[in-house]
């Protein structure tokens, strides 16, 4: 057990946390869990990549402070020494000032990587050091639900260790495109999320996954019939990705999805949902003789 003492004026506050890390000082008695999520959930994809620098500590912090999403999403990759870091791409080229494959770095080299904010982002953002998964879990774990996509399937056991050591097994969704990886994460005691593309959804039979998938993460571009099959699969949460407009959001909610994963959580939070009643199915006309009877 780790004990942290904080001084506020003349009062000393002692906070306890699981062995191996320091809990954010803002934690209450217990971490926030999946049970606290509302009926319709907004997830800030990579922190809200149209509004903040994706997968950056500053971007994740802004997403948290703005309060426009109940879940914050980020991506994870594994370095050559097993360190888990926050990064979407296989290479450093697009989002940093460096270049080359992420997997060739070690922890020491990673601490020298600077993120390059996209120039089109609103506001003023500075370059900053790329975070590790441990740093994000220690900063935000238990304060808001987190969603992390495991880009390296071999990292699942280490992710499970980091999450369980912090008492966050009910506070972090682990996302993958592979049903086998989702099943493995479930067996390790984690909340599992399975994402599927528009093409995959044409032949998916999602009811087969309801025993080990907590969130089915569907492509908003999928056909209505494929979205409805997902919604009626028995999986409790069906969230659509990656939504950027109110019109896209309103369609998937109308079809029965109970969450959206969005690059623009601020925009959607400012735009009310346009409620459109579902068109009732037409009942077949009875034969004329039966109608007379």
PDB file of C-alpha atoms in Angstrom:
ATOM      1  CA  UNK A   1       0.000   0.000   0.000  1.00  0.00           C
ATOM      2  CA  UNK A   2       1.276   3.433  -0.987  1.00  0.00           C
ATOM      3  CA  UNK A   3       0.413   6.438   1.177  1.00  0.00           C
ATOM      4  CA  UNK A   4       0.499  10.004  -0.126  1.00  0.00           C
ATOM      5  CA  UNK A   5       0.186  12.999   2.188  1.00  0.00           C
ATOM      6  CA  UNK A   6      -0.977  16.325   0.774  1.00  0.00           C
ATOM      7  CA  UNK A   7      -0.853  19.653   2.612  1.00  0.00           C
ATOM      8  CA  UNK A   8      -3.751  22.050   2.060  1.00  0.00           C
ATOM      9  CA  UNK A   9      -3.277  25.103   4.238  1.00  0.00           C
ATOM     10  CA  UNK A  10      -2.683  23.668   7.685  1.00  0.00           C
ATOM     11  CA  UNK A  11      -4.575  20.434   7.044  1.00  0.00           C
ATOM     12  CA  UNK A  12      -2.838  17.210   6.074  1.00  0.00           C
ATOM     13  CA  UNK A  13      -4.800  14.798   3.889  1.00  0.00           C
ATOM     14  CA  UNK A  14      -3.602  11.204   3.671  1.00  0.00           C
ATOM     15  CA  UNK A  15      -4.622   9.267   0.574  1.00  0.00           C
ATOM     16  CA  UNK A  16      -4.051   5.564   0.091  1.00  0.00           C
ATOM     17  CA  UNK A  17      -3.716   3.719  -3.170  1.00  0.00           C
ATOM     18  CA  UNK A  18      -2.837   0.240  -4.438  1.00  0.00           C
ATOM     19  CA  UNK A  19       0.832  -0.653  -4.330  1.00  0.00           C
ATOM     20  CA  UNK A  20       2.961   0.671  -7.148  1.00  0.00           C
ATOM     21  CA  UNK A  21       1.449   4.048  -7.982  1.00  0.00           C
ATOM     22  CA  UNK A  22       0.134   7.301  -6.555  1.00  0.00           C
ATOM     23  CA  UNK A  23      -3.577   7.905  -6.977  1.00  0.00           C
ATOM     24  CA  UNK A  24      -4.674  11.248  -8.378  1.00  0.00           C
ATOM     25  CA  UNK A  25      -5.418  13.500  -5.431  1.00  0.00           C
ATOM     26  CA  UNK A  26      -8.915  14.135  -6.800  1.00  0.00           C
ATOM     27  CA  UNK A  27     -10.033  10.539  -6.226  1.00  0.00           C
ATOM     28  CA  UNK A  28     -12.859   9.957  -3.838  1.00  0.00           C
ATOM     29  CA  UNK A  29     -13.192   6.872  -1.696  1.00  0.00           C
ATOM     30  CA  UNK A  30     -13.792   4.617  -4.710  1.00  0.00           C
ATOM     31  CA  UNK A  31     -12.990   4.908  -8.429  1.00  0.00           C
ATOM     32  CA  UNK A  32     -15.712   5.706 -10.932  1.00  0.00           C
ATOM     33  CA  UNK A  33     -16.915   2.522 -12.653  1.00  0.00           C
ATOM     34  CA  UNK A  34     -18.967   1.425 -15.642  1.00  0.00           C
ATOM     35  CA  UNK A  35     -22.058   1.277 -13.426  1.00  0.00           C
ATOM     36  CA  UNK A  36     -22.096   5.096 -13.255  1.00  0.00           C
ATOM     37  CA  UNK A  37     -22.447   5.624 -17.010  1.00  0.00           C
ATOM     38  CA  UNK A  38     -25.634   7.313 -18.262  1.00  0.00           C
ATOM     39  CA  UNK A  39     -28.132   5.720 -20.642  1.00  0.00           C
ATOM     40  CA  UNK A  40     -26.517   7.409 -23.677  1.00  0.00           C
ATOM     41  CA  UNK A  41     -22.731   7.692 -23.565  1.00  0.00           C
ATOM     42  CA  UNK A  42     -20.352  10.072 -25.354  1.00  0.00           C
ATOM     43  CA  UNK A  43     -16.737   8.958 -25.801  1.00  0.00           C
ATOM     44  CA  UNK A  44     -13.985  11.425 -26.732  1.00  0.00           C
ATOM     45  CA  UNK A  45     -12.053   9.544 -29.445  1.00  0.00           C
ATOM     46  CA  UNK A  46      -8.303  10.030 -28.839  1.00  0.00           C
ATOM     47  CA  UNK A  47      -9.428  12.832 -26.523  1.00  0.00           C
ATOM     48  CA  UNK A  48     -11.522  14.411 -29.300  1.00  0.00           C
ATOM     49  CA  UNK A  49      -9.096  14.545 -32.210  1.00  0.00           C
ATOM     50  CA  UNK A  50     -10.829  17.404 -34.044  1.00  0.00           C
ATOM     51  CA  UNK A  51     -10.671  19.588 -30.928  1.00  0.00           C
ATOM     52  CA  UNK A  52      -7.452  18.653 -29.077  1.00  0.00           C
ATOM     53  CA  UNK A  53      -4.047  17.113 -29.937  1.00  0.00           C
ATOM     54  CA  UNK A  54      -4.811  13.402 -30.189  1.00  0.00           C
ATOM     55  CA  UNK A  55      -3.432  11.002 -27.595  1.00  0.00           C
ATOM     56  CA  UNK A  56      -1.662  13.805 -25.727  1.00  0.00           C
ATOM     57  CA  UNK A  57      -1.777  14.429 -21.997  1.00  0.00           C
ATOM     58  CA  UNK A  58      -2.906  18.021 -22.626  1.00  0.00           C
ATOM     59  CA  UNK A  59      -5.658  16.822 -24.956  1.00  0.00           C
ATOM     60  CA  UNK A  60      -6.898  14.155 -22.543  1.00  0.00           C
ATOM     61  CA  UNK A  61      -6.817  16.687 -19.711  1.00  0.00           C
ATOM     62  CA  UNK A  62      -8.843  19.168 -21.768  1.00  0.00           C
ATOM     63  CA  UNK A  63     -11.400  16.473 -22.640  1.00  0.00           C
ATOM     64  CA  UNK A  64     -11.737  15.646 -18.954  1.00  0.00           C
ATOM     65  CA  UNK A  65     -12.033  19.253 -17.803  1.00  0.00           C
ATOM     66  CA  UNK A  66     -14.559  20.248 -20.466  1.00  0.00           C
ATOM     67  CA  UNK A  67     -16.918  17.502 -19.328  1.00  0.00           C
ATOM     68  CA  UNK A  68     -18.414  16.905 -22.780  1.00  0.00           C
ATOM     69  CA  UNK A  69     -17.820  13.137 -22.692  1.00  0.00           C
ATOM     70  CA  UNK A  70     -18.253  10.428 -20.078  1.00  0.00           C
ATOM     71  CA  UNK A  71     -15.486   8.222 -21.528  1.00  0.00           C
ATOM     72  CA  UNK A  72     -12.030   9.209 -22.794  1.00  0.00           C
ATOM     73  CA  UNK A  73     -10.424   7.027 -25.459  1.00  0.00           C
ATOM     74  CA  UNK A  74      -6.728   6.587 -26.248  1.00  0.00           C
ATOM     75  CA  UNK A  75      -4.546   4.117 -28.176  1.00  0.00           C
ATOM     76  CA  UNK A  76      -1.731   1.939 -26.861  1.00  0.00           C
ATOM     77  CA  UNK A  77       1.374   0.390 -28.394  1.00  0.00           C
ATOM     78  CA  UNK A  78       4.260  -1.630 -26.989  1.00  0.00           C
ATOM     79  CA  UNK A  79       7.924  -0.624 -27.202  1.00  0.00           C
ATOM     80  CA  UNK A  80      10.752  -3.100 -27.668  1.00  0.00           C
ATOM     81  CA  UNK A  81      11.378  -3.297 -23.912  1.00  0.00           C
ATOM     82  CA  UNK A  82       7.701  -3.959 -23.137  1.00  0.00           C
ATOM     83  CA  UNK A  83       6.814  -0.399 -22.121  1.00  0.00           C
ATOM     84  CA  UNK A  84       3.239   0.489 -23.060  1.00  0.00           C
ATOM     85  CA  UNK A  85       2.830   3.938 -24.589  1.00  0.00           C
ATOM     86  CA  UNK A  86       0.019   6.111 -25.931  1.00  0.00           C
ATOM     87  CA  UNK A  87       0.147   6.223 -29.723  1.00  0.00           C
ATOM     88  CA  UNK A  88      -2.212   5.368 -32.573  1.00  0.00           C
ATOM     89  CA  UNK A  89       0.088   4.876 -35.558  1.00  0.00           C
ATOM     90  CA  UNK A  90       2.777   2.248 -36.094  1.00  0.00           C
ATOM     91  CA  UNK A  91       5.226   5.056 -36.824  1.00  0.00           C
ATOM     92  CA  UNK A  92       6.076   8.391 -35.228  1.00  0.00           C
ATOM     93  CA  UNK A  93       5.878  10.301 -38.494  1.00  0.00           C
ATOM     94  CA  UNK A  94       2.347  11.769 -38.472  1.00  0.00           C
ATOM     95  CA  UNK A  95       1.942  13.084 -34.904  1.00  0.00           C
ATOM     96  CA  UNK A  96       5.483  13.749 -33.619  1.00  0.00           C
ATOM     97  CA  UNK A  97       8.660  15.573 -34.616  1.00  0.00           C
ATOM     98  CA  UNK A  98      10.437  12.214 -34.975  1.00  0.00           C
ATOM     99  CA  UNK A  99      10.153   9.409 -37.521  1.00  0.00           C
ATOM    100  CA  UNK A 100      10.359   5.637 -37.657  1.00  0.00           C
ATOM    101  CA  UNK A 101       8.579   2.647 -36.116  1.00  0.00           C
ATOM    102  CA  UNK A 102       7.305   3.038 -32.554  1.00  0.00           C
ATOM    103  CA  UNK A 103       8.203  -0.575 -31.695  1.00  0.00           C
ATOM    104  CA  UNK A 104      11.948   0.079 -32.126  1.00  0.00           C
ATOM    105  CA  UNK A 105      12.089   2.548 -29.211  1.00  0.00           C
ATOM    106  CA  UNK A 106      12.659   1.777 -25.537  1.00  0.00           C
ATOM    107  CA  UNK A 107      11.364   3.696 -22.518  1.00  0.00           C
ATOM    108  CA  UNK A 108      14.388   5.992 -22.417  1.00  0.00           C
ATOM    109  CA  UNK A 109      14.034   6.950 -26.090  1.00  0.00           C
ATOM    110  CA  UNK A 110      10.270   7.399 -25.722  1.00  0.00           C
ATOM    111  CA  UNK A 111      10.770  10.114 -23.125  1.00  0.00           C
ATOM    112  CA  UNK A 112      12.499  12.150 -25.827  1.00  0.00           C
ATOM    113  CA  UNK A 113       9.569  11.985 -28.272  1.00  0.00           C
ATOM    114  CA  UNK A 114       7.672  15.274 -28.676  1.00  0.00           C
ATOM    115  CA  UNK A 115       4.116  15.353 -29.998  1.00  0.00           C
ATOM    116  CA  UNK A 116       3.409  17.816 -32.815  1.00  0.00           C
ATOM    117  CA  UNK A 117      -0.045  19.442 -32.503  1.00  0.00           C
ATOM    118  CA  UNK A 118      -1.957  19.553 -35.794  1.00  0.00           C
ATOM    119  CA  UNK A 119      -2.007  23.150 -37.087  1.00  0.00           C
ATOM    120  CA  UNK A 120      -5.733  22.989 -37.908  1.00  0.00           C
ATOM    121  CA  UNK A 121      -6.756  22.448 -34.270  1.00  0.00           C
ATOM    122  CA  UNK A 122      -8.702  25.252 -32.590  1.00  0.00           C
ATOM    123  CA  UNK A 123      -6.827  27.052 -29.826  1.00  0.00           C
ATOM    124  CA  UNK A 124      -3.114  27.204 -29.070  1.00  0.00           C
ATOM    125  CA  UNK A 125      -1.256  24.008 -28.229  1.00  0.00           C
ATOM    126  CA  UNK A 126       2.401  23.440 -27.452  1.00  0.00           C
ATOM    127  CA  UNK A 127       4.589  20.451 -28.263  1.00  0.00           C
ATOM    128  CA  UNK A 128       4.750  18.058 -25.328  1.00  0.00           C
ATOM    129  CA  UNK A 129       6.290  14.750 -24.339  1.00  0.00           C
ATOM    130  CA  UNK A 130       4.383  11.683 -25.488  1.00  0.00           C
ATOM    131  CA  UNK A 131       2.837   9.878 -22.480  1.00  0.00           C
ATOM    132  CA  UNK A 132       3.017   6.278 -21.336  1.00  0.00           C
ATOM    133  CA  UNK A 133      -0.053   4.198 -20.501  1.00  0.00           C
ATOM    134  CA  UNK A 134       0.955   4.176 -16.831  1.00  0.00           C
ATOM    135  CA  UNK A 135       0.979   7.989 -16.763  1.00  0.00           C
ATOM    136  CA  UNK A 136      -2.516   8.217 -18.245  1.00  0.00           C
ATOM    137  CA  UNK A 137      -3.930   5.570 -15.909  1.00  0.00           C
ATOM    138  CA  UNK A 138      -2.368   7.301 -12.902  1.00  0.00           C
ATOM    139  CA  UNK A 139      -3.683  10.716 -13.941  1.00  0.00           C
ATOM    140  CA  UNK A 140      -7.234   9.868 -15.005  1.00  0.00           C
ATOM    141  CA  UNK A 141      -7.954   6.338 -13.797  1.00  0.00           C
ATOM    142  CA  UNK A 142     -10.990   6.237 -11.546  1.00  0.00           C
ATOM    143  CA  UNK A 143     -11.924   9.870 -12.230  1.00  0.00           C
ATOM    144  CA  UNK A 144     -13.601   9.109 -15.568  1.00  0.00           C
ATOM    145  CA  UNK A 145     -14.181   5.956 -17.569  1.00  0.00           C
ATOM    146  CA  UNK A 146     -11.305   5.217 -19.927  1.00  0.00           C
ATOM    147  CA  UNK A 147     -11.257   3.298 -23.188  1.00  0.00           C
ATOM    148  CA  UNK A 148      -7.939   2.083 -24.538  1.00  0.00           C
ATOM    149  CA  UNK A 149      -7.381   0.317 -27.829  1.00  0.00           C
ATOM    150  CA  UNK A 150      -4.696  -2.334 -27.642  1.00  0.00           C
ATOM    151  CA  UNK A 151      -2.923  -2.000 -30.992  1.00  0.00           C
ATOM    152  CA  UNK A 152      -0.552  -4.849 -30.038  1.00  0.00           C
ATOM    153  CA  UNK A 153      -2.455  -8.036 -29.076  1.00  0.00           C
ATOM    154  CA  UNK A 154       0.619  -9.293 -27.197  1.00  0.00           C
ATOM    155  CA  UNK A 155       0.217  -6.398 -24.765  1.00  0.00           C
ATOM    156  CA  UNK A 156      -3.062  -7.645 -23.247  1.00  0.00           C
ATOM    157  CA  UNK A 157      -1.498  -9.378 -20.234  1.00  0.00           C
ATOM    158  CA  UNK A 158       0.608  -6.343 -19.336  1.00  0.00           C
ATOM    159  CA  UNK A 159      -2.381  -4.049 -19.778  1.00  0.00           C
ATOM    160  CA  UNK A 160      -4.371  -6.322 -17.477  1.00  0.00           C
ATOM    161  CA  UNK A 161      -1.610  -6.136 -14.873  1.00  0.00           C
ATOM    162  CA  UNK A 162      -1.498  -2.329 -14.976  1.00  0.00           C
ATOM    163  CA  UNK A 163      -5.271  -1.997 -14.805  1.00  0.00           C
ATOM    164  CA  UNK A 164      -5.825  -4.520 -12.025  1.00  0.00           C
ATOM    165  CA  UNK A 165      -2.948  -3.170  -9.903  1.00  0.00           C
ATOM    166  CA  UNK A 166      -4.753   0.181  -9.822  1.00  0.00           C
ATOM    167  CA  UNK A 167      -8.158  -1.258  -8.975  1.00  0.00           C
ATOM    168  CA  UNK A 168      -9.532  -0.152 -12.369  1.00  0.00           C
ATOM    169  CA  UNK A 169     -10.905  -3.408 -13.761  1.00  0.00           C
ATOM    170  CA  UNK A 170     -14.418  -1.881 -13.796  1.00  0.00           C
ATOM    171  CA  UNK A 171     -13.204   1.542 -14.943  1.00  0.00           C
ATOM    172  CA  UNK A 172     -11.340   0.813 -18.201  1.00  0.00           C
ATOM    173  CA  UNK A 173     -12.631  -0.680 -21.455  1.00  0.00           C
ATOM    174  CA  UNK A 174     -10.011  -2.595 -23.450  1.00  0.00           C
ATOM    175  CA  UNK A 175     -10.763  -2.342 -27.165  1.00  0.00           C
ATOM    176  CA  UNK A 176      -9.699  -4.541 -30.082  1.00  0.00           C
ATOM    177  CA  UNK A 177     -10.865  -5.463 -33.578  1.00  0.00           C
ATOM    178  CA  UNK A 178     -10.265  -9.147 -32.821  1.00  0.00           C
ATOM    179  CA  UNK A 179     -12.931 -11.313 -31.140  1.00  0.00           C
ATOM    180  CA  UNK A 180     -10.137 -13.612 -29.925  1.00  0.00           C
ATOM    181  CA  UNK A 181      -8.358 -10.715 -28.202  1.00  0.00           C
ATOM    182  CA  UNK A 182     -11.642  -9.543 -26.689  1.00  0.00           C
ATOM    183  CA  UNK A 183     -12.254 -13.041 -25.330  1.00  0.00           C
ATOM    184  CA  UNK A 184      -8.736 -13.111 -23.846  1.00  0.00           C
ATOM    185  CA  UNK A 185      -9.279  -9.727 -22.186  1.00  0.00           C
ATOM    186  CA  UNK A 186     -12.561 -10.967 -20.745  1.00  0.00           C
ATOM    187  CA  UNK A 187     -10.867 -14.042 -19.295  1.00  0.00           C
ATOM    188  CA  UNK A 188      -8.310 -11.731 -17.672  1.00  0.00           C
ATOM    189  CA  UNK A 189     -11.128  -9.954 -15.844  1.00  0.00           C
ATOM    190  CA  UNK A 190     -11.235  -6.811 -17.987  1.00  0.00           C
ATOM    191  CA  UNK A 191     -14.111  -4.871 -19.520  1.00  0.00           C
ATOM    192  CA  UNK A 192     -14.005  -5.735 -23.217  1.00  0.00           C
ATOM    193  CA  UNK A 193     -14.847  -3.702 -26.275  1.00  0.00           C
ATOM    194  CA  UNK A 194     -14.911  -5.060 -29.811  1.00  0.00           C
ATOM    195  CA  UNK A 195     -14.863  -2.681 -32.773  1.00  0.00           C
ATOM    196  CA  UNK A 196     -16.055  -3.659 -36.218  1.00  0.00           C
ATOM    197  CA  UNK A 197     -15.811  -1.965 -39.604  1.00  0.00           C
ATOM    198  CA  UNK A 198     -18.637  -1.357 -42.063  1.00  0.00           C
ATOM    199  CA  UNK A 199     -17.369  -4.219 -44.224  1.00  0.00           C
ATOM    200  CA  UNK A 200     -17.024  -6.638 -41.306  1.00  0.00           C
ATOM    201  CA  UNK A 201     -20.532  -5.850 -40.099  1.00  0.00           C
ATOM    202  CA  UNK A 202     -22.072  -7.155 -43.333  1.00  0.00           C
ATOM    203  CA  UNK A 203     -21.269 -10.733 -42.310  1.00  0.00           C
ATOM    204  CA  UNK A 204     -20.903 -10.433 -38.512  1.00  0.00           C
ATOM    205  CA  UNK A 205     -23.225 -12.331 -36.210  1.00  0.00           C
ATOM    206  CA  UNK A 206     -22.655 -10.285 -33.041  1.00  0.00           C
ATOM    207  CA  UNK A 207     -25.013 -12.354 -30.883  1.00  0.00           C
ATOM    208  CA  UNK A 208     -22.193 -14.931 -30.736  1.00  0.00           C
ATOM    209  CA  UNK A 209     -20.063 -12.462 -28.744  1.00  0.00           C
ATOM    210  CA  UNK A 210     -22.537 -11.422 -26.080  1.00  0.00           C
ATOM    211  CA  UNK A 211     -20.960 -13.729 -23.499  1.00  0.00           C
ATOM    212  CA  UNK A 212     -17.645 -11.850 -23.467  1.00  0.00           C
ATOM    213  CA  UNK A 213     -18.154  -8.388 -25.037  1.00  0.00           C
ATOM    214  CA  UNK A 214     -19.225  -5.448 -22.867  1.00  0.00           C
ATOM    215  CA  UNK A 215     -19.283  -2.847 -25.665  1.00  0.00           C
ATOM    216  CA  UNK A 216     -19.833  -3.525 -29.351  1.00  0.00           C
ATOM    217  CA  UNK A 217     -18.156  -0.650 -31.194  1.00  0.00           C
ATOM    218  CA  UNK A 218     -19.830  -0.353 -34.616  1.00  0.00           C
ATOM    219  CA  UNK A 219     -19.115   1.707 -37.727  1.00  0.00           C
ATOM    220  CA  UNK A 220     -21.701   4.479 -38.110  1.00  0.00           C
ATOM    221  CA  UNK A 221     -21.401   4.094 -41.920  1.00  0.00           C
ATOM    222  CA  UNK A 222     -22.838   0.575 -41.768  1.00  0.00           C
ATOM    223  CA  UNK A 223     -26.194  -0.227 -43.345  1.00  0.00           C
ATOM    224  CA  UNK A 224     -29.303   0.164 -41.207  1.00  0.00           C
ATOM    225  CA  UNK A 225     -29.877  -3.595 -41.220  1.00  0.00           C
ATOM    226  CA  UNK A 226     -26.349  -4.260 -39.933  1.00  0.00           C
ATOM    227  CA  UNK A 227     -26.657  -1.653 -37.172  1.00  0.00           C
ATOM    228  CA  UNK A 228     -30.017  -3.110 -36.141  1.00  0.00           C
ATOM    229  CA  UNK A 229     -28.503  -6.597 -35.981  1.00  0.00           C
ATOM    230  CA  UNK A 230     -25.850  -5.249 -33.616  1.00  0.00           C
ATOM    231  CA  UNK A 231     -28.413  -3.390 -31.484  1.00  0.00           C
ATOM    232  CA  UNK A 232     -30.515  -6.565 -31.160  1.00  0.00           C
ATOM    233  CA  UNK A 233     -27.543  -8.854 -30.432  1.00  0.00           C
ATOM    234  CA  UNK A 234     -27.976  -8.936 -26.654  1.00  0.00           C
ATOM    235  CA  UNK A 235     -24.700  -7.053 -26.071  1.00  0.00           C
ATOM    236  CA  UNK A 236     -25.651  -4.362 -23.513  1.00  0.00           C
ATOM    237  CA  UNK A 237     -23.779  -1.418 -25.044  1.00  0.00           C
ATOM    238  CA  UNK A 238     -23.626  -0.662 -28.763  1.00  0.00           C
ATOM    239  CA  UNK A 239     -21.659   2.508 -29.510  1.00  0.00           C
ATOM    240  CA  UNK A 240     -21.024   3.920 -32.984  1.00  0.00           C
ATOM    241  CA  UNK A 241     -17.674   5.215 -34.251  1.00  0.00           C
ATOM    242  CA  UNK A 242     -16.275   7.593 -35.379  1.00  0.00           C
ATOM    243  CA  UNK A 243     -19.032  10.182 -35.355  1.00  0.00           C
ATOM    244  CA  UNK A 244     -18.196  13.796 -36.205  1.00  0.00           C
ATOM    245  CA  UNK A 245     -21.572  15.426 -36.949  1.00  0.00           C
ATOM    246  CA  UNK A 246     -24.915  15.734 -35.197  1.00  0.00           C
ATOM    247  CA  UNK A 247     -26.652  14.151 -38.176  1.00  0.00           C
ATOM    248  CA  UNK A 248     -24.511  11.030 -37.917  1.00  0.00           C
ATOM    249  CA  UNK A 249     -25.158  10.870 -34.167  1.00  0.00           C
ATOM    250  CA  UNK A 250     -28.905  11.299 -34.515  1.00  0.00           C
ATOM    251  CA  UNK A 251     -29.156   8.467 -37.056  1.00  0.00           C
ATOM    252  CA  UNK A 252     -27.337   5.867 -34.945  1.00  0.00           C
ATOM    253  CA  UNK A 253     -29.249   6.844 -31.806  1.00  0.00           C
ATOM    254  CA  UNK A 254     -32.512   6.579 -33.735  1.00  0.00           C
ATOM    255  CA  UNK A 255     -31.533   3.056 -34.800  1.00  0.00           C
ATOM    256  CA  UNK A 256     -31.005   2.098 -31.156  1.00  0.00           C
ATOM    257  CA  UNK A 257     -27.323   2.639 -30.408  1.00  0.00           C
ATOM    258  CA  UNK A 258     -26.786   3.863 -26.848  1.00  0.00           C
ATOM    259  CA  UNK A 259     -23.506   5.681 -27.332  1.00  0.00           C
ATOM    260  CA  UNK A 260     -21.260   7.463 -29.818  1.00  0.00           C
ATOM    261  CA  UNK A 261     -17.481   7.633 -30.118  1.00  0.00           C
ATOM    262  CA  UNK A 262     -16.642  11.046 -31.505  1.00  0.00           C
ATOM    263  CA  UNK A 263     -13.745  13.245 -32.593  1.00  0.00           C
ATOM    264  CA  UNK A 264     -15.894  16.294 -31.768  1.00  0.00           C
ATOM    265  CA  UNK A 265     -17.436  15.840 -28.301  1.00  0.00           C
ATOM    266  CA  UNK A 266     -17.707  19.589 -27.779  1.00  0.00           C
ATOM    267  CA  UNK A 267     -19.672  20.091 -30.990  1.00  0.00           C
ATOM    268  CA  UNK A 268     -22.091  17.267 -30.203  1.00  0.00           C
ATOM    269  CA  UNK A 269     -22.558  18.464 -26.635  1.00  0.00           C
ATOM    270  CA  UNK A 270     -23.644  21.876 -27.982  1.00  0.00           C
ATOM    271  CA  UNK A 271     -26.057  20.396 -30.535  1.00  0.00           C
ATOM    272  CA  UNK A 272     -29.337  18.931 -29.247  1.00  0.00           C
ATOM    273  CA  UNK A 273     -30.371  15.515 -30.497  1.00  0.00           C
ATOM    274  CA  UNK A 274     -33.011  15.760 -33.198  1.00  0.00           C
ATOM    275  CA  UNK A 275     -35.659  13.305 -32.116  1.00  0.00           C
ATOM    276  CA  UNK A 276     -37.318  11.526 -34.996  1.00  0.00           C
ATOM    277  CA  UNK A 277     -39.839   8.812 -34.319  1.00  0.00           C
ATOM    278  CA  UNK A 278     -39.133   5.466 -35.882  1.00  0.00           C
ATOM    279  CA  UNK A 279     -41.374   4.673 -38.825  1.00  0.00           C
ATOM    280  CA  UNK A 280     -43.724   1.914 -37.683  1.00  0.00           C
ATOM    281  CA  UNK A 281     -43.727  -1.241 -39.734  1.00  0.00           C
ATOM    282  CA  UNK A 282     -46.727  -1.440 -42.067  1.00  0.00           C
ATOM    283  CA  UNK A 283     -49.155  -4.185 -41.192  1.00  0.00           C
ATOM    284  CA  UNK A 284     -50.285  -6.354 -44.110  1.00  0.00           C
ATOM    285  CA  UNK A 285     -53.803  -5.646 -45.338  1.00  0.00           C
ATOM    286  CA  UNK A 286     -56.317  -8.323 -44.476  1.00  0.00           C
ATOM    287  CA  UNK A 287     -58.194 -10.024 -47.326  1.00  0.00           C
ATOM    288  CA  UNK A 288     -61.422  -8.229 -48.277  1.00  0.00           C
ATOM    289  CA  UNK A 289     -63.671 -11.021 -47.011  1.00  0.00           C
ATOM    290  CA  UNK A 290     -61.945 -11.032 -43.622  1.00  0.00           C
ATOM    291  CA  UNK A 291     -62.318  -7.268 -43.325  1.00  0.00           C
ATOM    292  CA  UNK A 292     -66.090  -7.528 -43.873  1.00  0.00           C
ATOM    293  CA  UNK A 293     -66.342 -10.162 -41.158  1.00  0.00           C
TER     294      UNK A 293
END
